[in-house]
Short mmCIF file of C-alpha atoms in Angstrom, two decimals:
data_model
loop_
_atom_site.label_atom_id
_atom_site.label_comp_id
_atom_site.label_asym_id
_atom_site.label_seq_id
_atom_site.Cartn_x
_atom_site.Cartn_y
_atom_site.Cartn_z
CA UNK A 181 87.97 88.45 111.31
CA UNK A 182 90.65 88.64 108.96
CA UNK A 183 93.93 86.85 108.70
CA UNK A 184 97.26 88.23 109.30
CA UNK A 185 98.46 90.51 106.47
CA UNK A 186 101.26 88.60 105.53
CA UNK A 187 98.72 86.11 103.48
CA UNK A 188 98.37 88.05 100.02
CA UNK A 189 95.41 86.25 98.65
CA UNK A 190 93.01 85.20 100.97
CA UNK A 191 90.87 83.15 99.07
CA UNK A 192 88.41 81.35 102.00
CA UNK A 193 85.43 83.92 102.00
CA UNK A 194 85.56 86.58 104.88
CA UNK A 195 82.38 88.09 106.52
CA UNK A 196 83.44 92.25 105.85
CA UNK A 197 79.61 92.93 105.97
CA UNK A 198 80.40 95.21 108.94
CA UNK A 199 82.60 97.73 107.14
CA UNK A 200 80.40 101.17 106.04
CA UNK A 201 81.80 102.00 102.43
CA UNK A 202 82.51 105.77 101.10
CA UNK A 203 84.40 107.10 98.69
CA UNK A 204 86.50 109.41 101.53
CA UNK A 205 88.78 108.02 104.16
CA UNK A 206 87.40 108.81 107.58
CA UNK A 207 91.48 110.06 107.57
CA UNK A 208 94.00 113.05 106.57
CA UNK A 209 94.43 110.23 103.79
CA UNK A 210 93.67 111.08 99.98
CA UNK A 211 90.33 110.02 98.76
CA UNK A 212 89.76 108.53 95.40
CA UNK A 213 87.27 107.31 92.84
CA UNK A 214 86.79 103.32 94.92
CA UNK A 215 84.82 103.27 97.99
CA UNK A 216 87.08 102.64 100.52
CA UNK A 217 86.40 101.54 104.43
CA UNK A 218 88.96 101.10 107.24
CA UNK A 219 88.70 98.42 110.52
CA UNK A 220 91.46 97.42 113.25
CA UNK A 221 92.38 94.41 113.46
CA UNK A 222 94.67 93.13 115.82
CA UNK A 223 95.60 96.71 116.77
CA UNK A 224 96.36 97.50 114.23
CA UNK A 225 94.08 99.78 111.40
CA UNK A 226 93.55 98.51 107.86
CA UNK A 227 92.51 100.13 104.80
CA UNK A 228 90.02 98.74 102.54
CA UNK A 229 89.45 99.44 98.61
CA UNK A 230 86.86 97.78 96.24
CA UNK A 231 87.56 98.09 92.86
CA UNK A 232 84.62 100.33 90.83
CA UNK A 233 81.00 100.08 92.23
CA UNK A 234 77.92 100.84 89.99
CA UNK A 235 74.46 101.28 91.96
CA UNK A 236 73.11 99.18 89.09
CA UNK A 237 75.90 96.43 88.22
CA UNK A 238 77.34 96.24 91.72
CA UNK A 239 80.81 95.80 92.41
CA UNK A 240 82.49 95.73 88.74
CA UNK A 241 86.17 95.84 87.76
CA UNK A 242 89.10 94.43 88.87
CA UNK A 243 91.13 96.98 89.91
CA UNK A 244 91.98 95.21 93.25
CA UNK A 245 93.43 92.25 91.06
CA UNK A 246 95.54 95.16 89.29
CA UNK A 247 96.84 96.28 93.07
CA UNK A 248 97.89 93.09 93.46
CA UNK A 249 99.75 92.49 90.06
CA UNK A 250 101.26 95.99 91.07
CA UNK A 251 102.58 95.22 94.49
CA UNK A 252 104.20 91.57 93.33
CA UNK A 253 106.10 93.06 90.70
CA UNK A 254 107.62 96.10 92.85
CA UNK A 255 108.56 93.38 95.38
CA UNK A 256 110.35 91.62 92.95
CA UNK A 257 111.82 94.64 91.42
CA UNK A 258 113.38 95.98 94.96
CA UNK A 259 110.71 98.74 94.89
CA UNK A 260 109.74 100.06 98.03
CA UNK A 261 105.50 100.42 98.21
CA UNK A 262 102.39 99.69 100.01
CA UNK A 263 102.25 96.16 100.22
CA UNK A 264 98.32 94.63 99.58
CA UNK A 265 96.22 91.92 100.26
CA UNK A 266 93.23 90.79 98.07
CA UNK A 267 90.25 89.40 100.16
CA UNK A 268 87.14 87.07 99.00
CA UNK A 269 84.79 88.98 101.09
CA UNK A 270 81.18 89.63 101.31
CA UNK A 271 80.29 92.76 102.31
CA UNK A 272 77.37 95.27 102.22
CA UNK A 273 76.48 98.12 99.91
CA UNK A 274 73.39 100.29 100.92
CA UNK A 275 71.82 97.05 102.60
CA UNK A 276 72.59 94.61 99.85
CA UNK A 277 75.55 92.17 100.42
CA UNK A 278 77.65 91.37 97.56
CA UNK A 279 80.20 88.89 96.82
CA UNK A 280 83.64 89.91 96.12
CA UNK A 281 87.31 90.74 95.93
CA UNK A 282 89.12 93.97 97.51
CA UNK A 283 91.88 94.65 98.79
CA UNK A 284 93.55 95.42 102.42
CA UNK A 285 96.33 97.26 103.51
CA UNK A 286 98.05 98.21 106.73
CA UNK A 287 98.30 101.93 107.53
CA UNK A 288 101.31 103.66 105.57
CA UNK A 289 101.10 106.98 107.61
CA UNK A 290 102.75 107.84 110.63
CA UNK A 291 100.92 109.06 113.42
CA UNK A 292 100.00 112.91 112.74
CA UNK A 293 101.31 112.66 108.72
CA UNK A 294 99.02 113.31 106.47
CA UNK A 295 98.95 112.83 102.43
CA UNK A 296 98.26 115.01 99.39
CA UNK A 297 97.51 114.18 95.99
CA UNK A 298 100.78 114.94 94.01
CA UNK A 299 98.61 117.13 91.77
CA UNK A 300 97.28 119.13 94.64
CA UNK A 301 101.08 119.71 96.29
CA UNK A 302 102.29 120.50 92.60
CA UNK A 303 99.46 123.11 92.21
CA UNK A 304 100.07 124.50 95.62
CA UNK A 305 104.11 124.90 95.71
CA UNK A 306 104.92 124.99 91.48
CA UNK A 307 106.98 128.11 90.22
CA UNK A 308 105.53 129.74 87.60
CA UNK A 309 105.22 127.59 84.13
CA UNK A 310 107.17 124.21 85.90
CA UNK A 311 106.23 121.57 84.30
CA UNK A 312 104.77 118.46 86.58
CA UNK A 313 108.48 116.71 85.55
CA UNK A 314 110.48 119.66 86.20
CA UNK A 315 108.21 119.67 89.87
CA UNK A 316 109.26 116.42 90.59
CA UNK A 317 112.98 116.72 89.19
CA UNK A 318 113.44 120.34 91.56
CA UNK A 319 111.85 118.39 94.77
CA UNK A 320 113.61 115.08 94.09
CA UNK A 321 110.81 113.38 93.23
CA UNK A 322 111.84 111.87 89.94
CA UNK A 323 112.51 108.61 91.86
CA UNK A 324 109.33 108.03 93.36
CA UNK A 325 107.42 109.80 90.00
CA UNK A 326 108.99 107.54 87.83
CA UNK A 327 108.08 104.65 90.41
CA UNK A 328 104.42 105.89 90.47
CA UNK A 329 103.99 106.31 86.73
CA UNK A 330 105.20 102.77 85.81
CA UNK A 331 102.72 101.35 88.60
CA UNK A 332 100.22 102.87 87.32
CA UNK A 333 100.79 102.40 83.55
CA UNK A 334 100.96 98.33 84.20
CA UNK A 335 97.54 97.74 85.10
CA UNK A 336 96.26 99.76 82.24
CA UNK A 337 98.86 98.13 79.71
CA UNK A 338 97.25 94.86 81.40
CA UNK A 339 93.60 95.68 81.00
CA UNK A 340 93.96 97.01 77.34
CA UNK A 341 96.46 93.73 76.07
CA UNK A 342 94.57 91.10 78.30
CA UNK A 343 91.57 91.29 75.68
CA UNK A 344 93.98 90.79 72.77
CA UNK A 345 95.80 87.92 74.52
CA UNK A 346 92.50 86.33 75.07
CA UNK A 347 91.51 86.47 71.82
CA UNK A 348 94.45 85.29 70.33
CA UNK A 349 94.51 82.73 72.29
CA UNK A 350 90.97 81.22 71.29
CA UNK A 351 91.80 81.81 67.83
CA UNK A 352 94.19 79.21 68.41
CA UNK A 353 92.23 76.37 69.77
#
């Protein structure tokens, strides 16, 4: 069973072989391109992402660590967001179990909310030719787009630098 959610890293191995994996929320939730699950714990439900899974490779990726990276520096910054944790876990995939790291969150909707991609809303409620900034801009969304795009420009910034910095740095030793 899994620790209380204010722990961010949780780095003793958990037994998450229970959890069934898809790529769709069992929820009026978005779905995405990580297999996600969902459990209660303590009353209360939590949301589970892996970062990318390959039938071949396994689990591969580190897009959890990225969530992680994310959600420390939008605390720090006085950003309101969905707070993570990142789990050692082993879980199962299709009757293999593998070893790994994903992440957990508590449930950010209210009861009856649901969620739509911000491309789906845009494409749904646009006036004709608006631009996805003038969108935002018109339904005060500038805030939380600007928010959004940042968080999700770091991790990339991160994953294409964080080969440079490594090799720079054995090029010094």
């Amino acid at each position: 069973e899994m620790t209380s959610m204010q722990q961010k890293v949780i780095v003793e191995k958990q037994d998450l072989t229970y959890l069934k994996w898809s790529h769709a929320r069992n929820s009026s939730g978005t779905a995405g391109t990580f297999l996600k699950s969902q459990s209660v714990v303590s009353g209360e439900k939590i949301y589970y992402k892996l970062s990318g899974f390959d039938s071949e490779k396994g689990i591969v990726g580190h897009e959890c660590v990225n969530e992680i990276i994310v959600d420390r520096l939008l605390t720090i910054l006085g950003v309101e967001h969905l707070e993570y944790q990142l789990i050692h876990a082993d879980i199962e995939i299709d009757g293999k179990v593998y070893d790994t790291w994903l992440c957990a969150s508590k449930d950010f909707k209210k009861r009856g909310e649901t969620k739509s991609a911000l491309d789906n809303f845009y494409q749904i409620n646009k006036i004709s030719n608006e631009s996805h900034y003038e969108f935002c801009v018109n339904n005060s969304f500038s805030q939380v787009s600007l928010s959004r795009f940042c968080t999700s420009f770091i991790p990339l910034a991160i994953v294409r630098v964080s080969p440079i910095i490594h090799s720079s740095v054995l090029a010094r030793e």
